[in-house]
PDB file of C-alpha atoms and ligand atoms in Angstrom:
ATOM      1  CA  MET N1178       0.000   0.000   0.000  1.00 97.00           C
ATOM      2  CA  GLU N1179       1.181   3.556  -0.682  1.00 98.00           C
ATOM      3  CA  LEU N1180       1.826   6.085   2.075  1.00 98.00           C
ATOM      4  CA  LYS N1181       2.113   9.845   1.577  1.00 98.00           C
ATOM      5  CA  ILE N1182       5.081  10.974   3.689  1.00 98.00           C
ATOM      6  CA  ALA N1183       6.904  14.197   4.517  1.00 97.00           C
ATOM      7  CA  GLY N1184      10.047  12.383   5.671  1.00 97.00           C
ATOM      8  CA  LEU N1185      11.685   9.553   7.610  1.00 97.00           C
ATOM      9  CA  VAL N1186      14.092   9.700  10.579  1.00 97.00           C
ATOM     10  CA  ASN N1187      15.819   6.472  11.515  1.00 94.00           C
ATOM     11  CA  ASP N1188      17.336   7.258  14.926  1.00 93.00           C
ATOM     12  CA  SER N1189      15.076   9.631  16.857  1.00 94.00           C
ATOM     13  CA  ILE N1190      15.229   9.897  20.666  1.00 92.00           C
ATOM     14  CA  VAL N1191      12.581  12.650  20.912  1.00 92.00           C
ATOM     15  CA  ASP N1192       9.520  10.938  19.423  1.00 94.00           C
ATOM     16  CA  GLY N1193       8.803   8.435  22.201  1.00 93.00           C
ATOM     17  CA  PRO N1194      10.626   6.007  24.530  1.00 91.00           C
ATOM     18  CA  GLY N1195      14.032   4.713  23.465  1.00 93.00           C
ATOM     19  CA  MET N1196      15.458   4.916  19.969  1.00 95.00           C
ATOM     20  CA  ARG N1197      12.795   5.160  17.318  1.00 97.00           C
ATOM     21  CA  PHE N1198      12.242   5.229  13.583  1.00 98.00           C
ATOM     22  CA  THR N1199       9.839   8.108  12.902  1.00 98.00           C
ATOM     23  CA  VAL N1200       7.534   8.244   9.891  1.00 98.00           C
ATOM     24  CA  PHE N1201       6.330  11.810   9.282  1.00 97.00           C
ATOM     25  CA  VAL N1202       3.189  11.508   7.190  1.00 98.00           C
ATOM     26  CA  GLN N1203       2.077  14.242   4.814  1.00 98.00           C
ATOM     27  CA  GLY N1204      -1.262  16.011   5.270  1.00 98.00           C
ATOM     28  CA  CYS N1205      -2.889  17.442   8.386  1.00 98.00           C
ATOM     29  CA  PRO N1206      -6.340  19.026   8.764  1.00 98.00           C
ATOM     30  CA  HIS N1207      -5.752  20.523  12.253  1.00 98.00           C
ATOM     31  CA  HIS N1208      -3.581  23.570  11.408  1.00 97.00           C
ATOM     32  CA  CYS N1209      -2.597  24.214  15.039  1.00 97.00           C
ATOM     33  CA  ARG N1210      -1.196  27.675  15.764  1.00 95.00           C
ATOM     34  CA  GLY N1211       2.557  27.298  16.441  1.00 94.00           C
ATOM     35  CA  CYS N1212       2.839  23.875  14.737  1.00 95.00           C
ATOM     36  CA  HIS N1213       6.486  22.864  14.208  1.00 89.00           C
ATOM     37  CA  ASN N1214       5.781  21.132  10.896  1.00 91.00           C
ATOM     38  CA  PRO N1215       3.435  23.371   8.846  1.00 94.00           C
ATOM     39  CA  GLN N1216       5.021  22.019   5.664  1.00 95.00           C
ATOM     40  CA  THR N1217       3.207  18.747   6.424  1.00 96.00           C
ATOM     41  CA  TRP N1218      -0.270  20.338   6.341  1.00 97.00           C
ATOM     42  CA  THR N1219      -0.985  20.141   2.613  1.00 97.00           C
ATOM     43  CA  PHE N1220      -2.269  16.821   1.296  1.00 96.00           C
ATOM     44  CA  GLU N1221      -0.721  17.699  -2.090  1.00 94.00           C
ATOM     45  CA  GLY N1222       2.937  17.877  -0.951  1.00 89.00           C
ATOM     46  CA  GLY N1223       5.414  15.280   0.290  1.00 95.00           C
ATOM     47  CA  ARG N1224       6.328  12.103  -1.527  1.00 97.00           C
ATOM     48  CA  THR N1225       4.868   8.633  -1.887  1.00 98.00           C
ATOM     49  CA  GLU N1226       6.557   5.467  -0.633  1.00 98.00           C
ATOM     50  CA  SER N1227       5.201   1.967  -0.265  1.00 98.00           C
ATOM     51  CA  THR N1228       4.777   0.427   3.187  1.00 98.00           C
ATOM     52  CA  GLN N1229       7.126  -2.359   2.058  1.00 98.00           C
ATOM     53  CA  GLU N1230       9.900   0.159   1.193  1.00 98.00           C
ATOM     54  CA  ILE N1231       9.533   1.887   4.568  1.00 98.00           C
ATOM     55  CA  PHE N1232       9.481  -1.429   6.429  1.00 98.00           C
ATOM     56  CA  GLU N1233      12.728  -2.465   4.715  1.00 98.00           C
ATOM     57  CA  GLU N1234      14.337   0.798   5.891  1.00 98.00           C
ATOM     58  CA  ILE N1235      13.108   0.208   9.447  1.00 98.00           C
ATOM     59  CA  ILE N1236      14.551  -3.266   9.855  1.00 97.00           C
ATOM     60  CA  LYS N1237      18.018  -2.084   8.788  1.00 97.00           C
ATOM     61  CA  ASN N1238      18.416  -0.661  12.311  1.00 96.00           C
ATOM     62  CA  PRO N1239      18.404  -3.420  14.964  1.00 96.00           C
ATOM     63  CA  LEU N1240      18.992  -0.828  17.727  1.00 95.00           C
ATOM     64  CA  LEU N1241      15.431   0.457  17.413  1.00 96.00           C
ATOM     65  CA  ASP N1242      12.992   0.178  20.326  1.00 96.00           C
ATOM     66  CA  GLY N1243      10.050   1.148  18.215  1.00 97.00           C
ATOM     67  CA  VAL N1244       8.451   3.083  15.391  1.00 98.00           C
ATOM     68  CA  THR N1245       6.526   6.364  15.694  1.00 98.00           C
ATOM     69  CA  PHE N1246       3.922   7.651  13.256  1.00 98.00           C
ATOM     70  CA  SER N1247       4.000  11.435  13.386  1.00 97.00           C
ATOM     71  CA  GLY N1248       2.988  14.173  11.032  1.00 92.00           C
ATOM     72  CA  GLY N1249       1.019  15.485   9.604  1.00 96.00           C
ATOM     73  CA  GLU N1250      -1.964  13.547  10.851  1.00 98.00           C
ATOM     74  CA  PRO N1251      -1.411   9.760  10.920  1.00 98.00           C
ATOM     75  CA  PHE N1252      -5.146   9.107  11.362  1.00 98.00           C
ATOM     76  CA  CYS N1253      -5.763  10.469   7.851  1.00 98.00           C
ATOM     77  CA  GLN N1254      -3.868   7.428   6.468  1.00 98.00           C
ATOM     78  CA  CYS N1255      -5.041   4.633   8.733  1.00 98.00           C
ATOM     79  CA  ALA N1256      -5.188   1.817   6.193  1.00 98.00           C
ATOM     80  CA  ALA N1257      -1.551   2.136   5.070  1.00 98.00           C
ATOM     81  CA  LEU N1258      -0.262   2.711   8.618  1.00 98.00           C
ATOM     82  CA  THR N1259      -2.210  -0.292   9.889  1.00 98.00           C
ATOM     83  CA  GLU N1260      -0.532  -2.397   7.208  1.00 98.00           C
ATOM     84  CA  LEU N1261       2.893  -0.997   8.149  1.00 98.00           C
ATOM     85  CA  ALA N1262       2.217  -1.594  11.864  1.00 98.00           C
ATOM     86  CA  ASP N1263       1.345  -5.225  11.131  1.00 98.00           C
ATOM     87  CA  MET N1264       4.672  -5.672   9.324  1.00 98.00           C
ATOM     88  CA  ILE N1265       6.562  -4.121  12.259  1.00 98.00           C
ATOM     89  CA  LEU N1266       4.747  -6.109  14.938  1.00 97.00           C
ATOM     90  CA  GLY N1267       5.100  -9.346  12.995  1.00 97.00           C
ATOM     91  CA  TYR N1268       8.833  -8.940  12.390  1.00 97.00           C
ATOM     92  CA  GLU N1269      10.824 -11.648  14.120  1.00 95.00           C
ATOM     93  CA  GLY N1270      14.314 -10.129  13.781  1.00 95.00           C
ATOM     94  CA  PHE N1271      13.894  -7.865  16.834  1.00 94.00           C
ATOM     95  CA  LYS N1272      10.986  -6.563  18.921  1.00 95.00           C
ATOM     96  CA  MET N1273       9.560  -3.090  18.353  1.00 97.00           C
ATOM     97  CA  ASN N1274       6.619  -1.187  19.791  1.00 97.00           C
ATOM     98  CA  VAL N1275       4.440   1.175  17.759  1.00 98.00           C
ATOM     99  CA  MET N1276       3.337   4.666  18.708  1.00 97.00           C
ATOM    100  CA  ALA N1277       1.459   7.514  17.017  1.00 98.00           C
ATOM    101  CA  TYR N1278       0.846  11.203  17.441  1.00 98.00           C
ATOM    102  CA  THR N1279      -2.567  12.610  16.566  1.00 98.00           C
ATOM    103  CA  GLY N1280      -4.289  15.982  16.657  1.00 98.00           C
ATOM    104  CA  TYR N1281      -7.540  14.175  17.500  1.00 98.00           C
ATOM    105  CA  THR N1282      -8.380  13.144  21.044  1.00 98.00           C
ATOM    106  CA  PHE N1283      -8.620   9.472  21.966  1.00 98.00           C
ATOM    107  CA  GLU N1284     -12.325  10.031  22.746  1.00 98.00           C
ATOM    108  CA  TYR N1285     -12.943  11.592  19.301  1.00 98.00           C
ATOM    109  CA  LEU N1286     -11.280   8.639  17.547  1.00 98.00           C
ATOM    110  CA  MET N1287     -13.326   6.124  19.535  1.00 98.00           C
ATOM    111  CA  GLU N1288     -16.627   7.961  18.983  1.00 97.00           C
ATOM    112  CA  ASN N1289     -16.072   8.477  15.253  1.00 98.00           C
ATOM    113  CA  ALA N1290     -14.404   5.187  14.299  1.00 98.00           C
ATOM    114  CA  ASN N1291     -15.956   3.389  11.334  1.00 98.00           C
ATOM    115  CA  ALA N1292     -14.950   0.900   8.662  1.00 96.00           C
ATOM    116  CA  GLU N1293     -14.174   3.682   6.174  1.00 97.00           C
ATOM    117  CA  ASN N1294     -11.768   5.762   8.290  1.00 98.00           C
ATOM    118  CA  GLY N1295     -10.100   2.774   9.984  1.00 98.00           C
ATOM    119  CA  TYR N1296      -9.424   4.637  13.258  1.00 98.00           C
ATOM    120  CA  LEU N1297     -10.048   1.621  15.463  1.00 98.00           C
ATOM    121  CA  GLU N1298      -7.922  -0.757  13.383  1.00 98.00           C
ATOM    122  CA  LEU N1299      -4.935   1.579  13.692  1.00 98.00           C
ATOM    123  CA  LEU N1300      -5.551   2.168  17.411  1.00 98.00           C
ATOM    124  CA  LYS N1301      -5.556  -1.591  18.012  1.00 98.00           C
ATOM    125  CA  ARG N1302      -1.986  -1.834  16.677  1.00 98.00           C
ATOM    126  CA  LEU N1303      -0.599   0.963  18.863  1.00 98.00           C
ATOM    127  CA  ASP N1304       1.220   0.687  22.174  1.00 96.00           C
ATOM    128  CA  TYR N1305       1.314   4.439  22.790  1.00 96.00           C
ATOM    129  CA  LEU N1306      -0.631   7.446  21.542  1.00 97.00           C
ATOM    130  CA  VAL N1307       0.028  11.144  22.143  1.00 97.00           C
ATOM    131  CA  ASP N1308      -3.317  12.821  21.523  1.00 98.00           C
ATOM    132  CA  GLY N1309      -4.704  16.327  21.075  1.00 98.00           C
ATOM    133  CA  GLU N1310      -3.831  19.382  19.031  1.00 97.00           C
ATOM    134  CA  PHE N1311      -0.799  21.479  19.884  1.00 96.00           C
ATOM    135  CA  GLU N1312      -2.128  24.411  21.961  1.00 97.00           C
ATOM    136  CA  MET N1313       0.207  27.394  21.920  1.00 95.00           C
ATOM    137  CA  ASP N1314      -0.998  28.804  25.264  1.00 95.00           C
ATOM    138  CA  LYS N1315      -0.301  25.438  26.913  1.00 95.00           C
ATOM    139  CA  LYS N1316       3.128  25.000  25.324  1.00 95.00           C
ATOM    140  CA  SER N1317       5.786  23.637  27.688  1.00 91.00           C
ATOM    141  CA  TYR N1318       9.399  22.518  27.338  1.00 88.00           C
ATOM    142  CA  GLU N1319       9.048  20.469  30.543  1.00 87.00           C
ATOM    143  CA  LEU N1320       6.885  17.794  28.963  1.00 88.00           C
ATOM    144  CA  LYS N1321       8.303  14.467  27.851  1.00 87.00           C
ATOM    145  CA  PHE N1322       7.525  13.667  24.181  1.00 91.00           C
ATOM    146  CA  MET N1323       4.679  16.245  24.108  1.00 92.00           C
ATOM    147  CA  GLY N1324       4.440  19.886  23.085  1.00 92.00           C
ATOM    148  CA  SER N1325       1.545  21.252  25.177  1.00 94.00           C
ATOM    149  CA  SER N1326       0.034  20.265  28.508  1.00 94.00           C
ATOM    150  CA  ASN N1327      -3.407  19.388  27.069  1.00 96.00           C
ATOM    151  CA  GLN N1328      -1.783  16.418  25.301  1.00 96.00           C
ATOM    152  CA  ARG N1329      -1.678  12.982  26.922  1.00 95.00           C
ATOM    153  CA  PHE N1330       0.761  10.082  26.606  1.00 94.00           C
ATOM    154  CA  ILE N1331      -1.678   7.175  26.468  1.00 96.00           C
ATOM    155  CA  ASP N1332      -1.277   3.440  27.013  1.00 95.00           C
ATOM    156  CA  VAL N1333      -3.514   2.383  24.120  1.00 97.00           C
ATOM    157  CA  LYS N1334      -3.869  -1.315  24.951  1.00 97.00           C
ATOM    158  CA  LYS N1335      -4.991  -0.575  28.514  1.00 96.00           C
ATOM    159  CA  SER N1336      -7.247   2.262  27.359  1.00 97.00           C
ATOM    160  CA  LEU N1337      -9.019   0.110  24.763  1.00 98.00           C
ATOM    161  CA  ALA N1338      -9.555  -2.628  27.349  1.00 97.00           C
ATOM    162  CA  ALA N1339     -10.858  -0.165  29.961  1.00 96.00           C
ATOM    163  CA  GLY N1340     -12.905   1.983  27.545  1.00 94.00           C
ATOM    164  CA  GLU N1341     -11.289   5.142  28.916  1.00 95.00           C
ATOM    165  CA  VAL N1342      -7.935   6.884  28.742  1.00 96.00           C
ATOM    166  CA  ILE N1343      -5.170   5.312  30.836  1.00 95.00           C
ATOM    167  CA  LEU N1344      -1.874   7.158  30.797  1.00 93.00           C
ATOM    168  CA  ALA N1345       1.320   5.287  29.916  1.00 91.00           C
ATOM    169  CA  HIS N1346       4.249   4.664  32.193  1.00 76.00           C
ATOM    170  CA  ASP N1347       7.802   5.076  31.036  1.00 64.00           C
ATOM    171  CA  PRO N1348       9.079   1.541  30.349  1.00 56.00           C
ATOM    172  CA  TRP N1349      12.485   2.425  31.838  1.00 55.00           C
ATOM    173  CA  ASP N1350      11.648   4.168  35.088  1.00 54.00           C
ATOM    174  CA  ASN N1351       7.994   3.111  35.449  1.00 55.00           C
ATOM    175  CA  ILE N1352       6.709   6.617  36.152  1.00 56.00           C
ATOM    176  CA  GLU N1353       3.775   8.221  34.389  1.00 61.00           C
ATOM    177  CA  ILE N1354       4.986   9.971  31.264  1.00 60.00           C
ATOM    178  CA  LYS N1355       4.266  13.648  31.740  1.00 61.00           C
ATOM    179  CA  LEU N1356       7.267  15.643  32.880  1.00 55.00           C
ATOM    180  CA  LEU N1357      10.853  15.397  31.770  1.00 49.00           C
TER     181      LEU N1357
HETATM  182  S1  SF4 S2005      -1.802  18.120  14.598  1.00 66.06           S
HETATM  183 FE1  SF4 S2005       0.435  18.175  14.682  1.00 66.06          FE
HETATM  184  S2  SF4 S2005       1.110  18.352  12.519  1.00 66.06           S
HETATM  185 FE2  SF4 S2005      -1.084  18.870  12.607  1.00 66.06          FE
HETATM  186  S3  SF4 S2005      -1.108  21.103  12.775  1.00 66.06           S
HETATM  187 FE3  SF4 S2005      -1.260  20.270  14.858  1.00 66.06          FE
HETATM  188  S4  SF4 S2005       0.859  20.191  15.590  1.00 66.06           S
HETATM  189 FE4  SF4 S2005       0.934  20.433  13.358  1.00 66.06          FE
END
């Protein structure tokens, strides 16, 4: 399947726990004031790569702890990212977790999920989700992996099982991921 991307980073330590491969997708409908990546807003820009090509790039780096879908808005390309997540989670060479950023809230995605948009299928593949738009007046440099204090670092598996948001704990120090 084809994915519209803005770029790829193969050794990020700022897009989630550990060392991560980050896929920046192209296209975002949120247009948050103060967004760091406004070049990813247009759905016309970026470039197209297949999920297979991206997966082959990912598995070149055995030091990775996981893969992050960032943007842009990953939930505008759920079908391709679900396919890519399945490749990552099924890979037997080394274990990786999967995380996404979204400008939607977890509650919005759950309430609006349907077969056409594929929100739930992508959520089911995720270990972590950072949700909510970037809010300039809540911007903070103290937050770990988040830009503004309205955003939440969510344990998706636990949240889906509980039917409500459960915040994630840092896998290394076992504290709730909020502050640096
Ligand atoms: S959701 Fe993210 S990429 Fe989209 S405008 Fe907001 S900060 Fe930028």
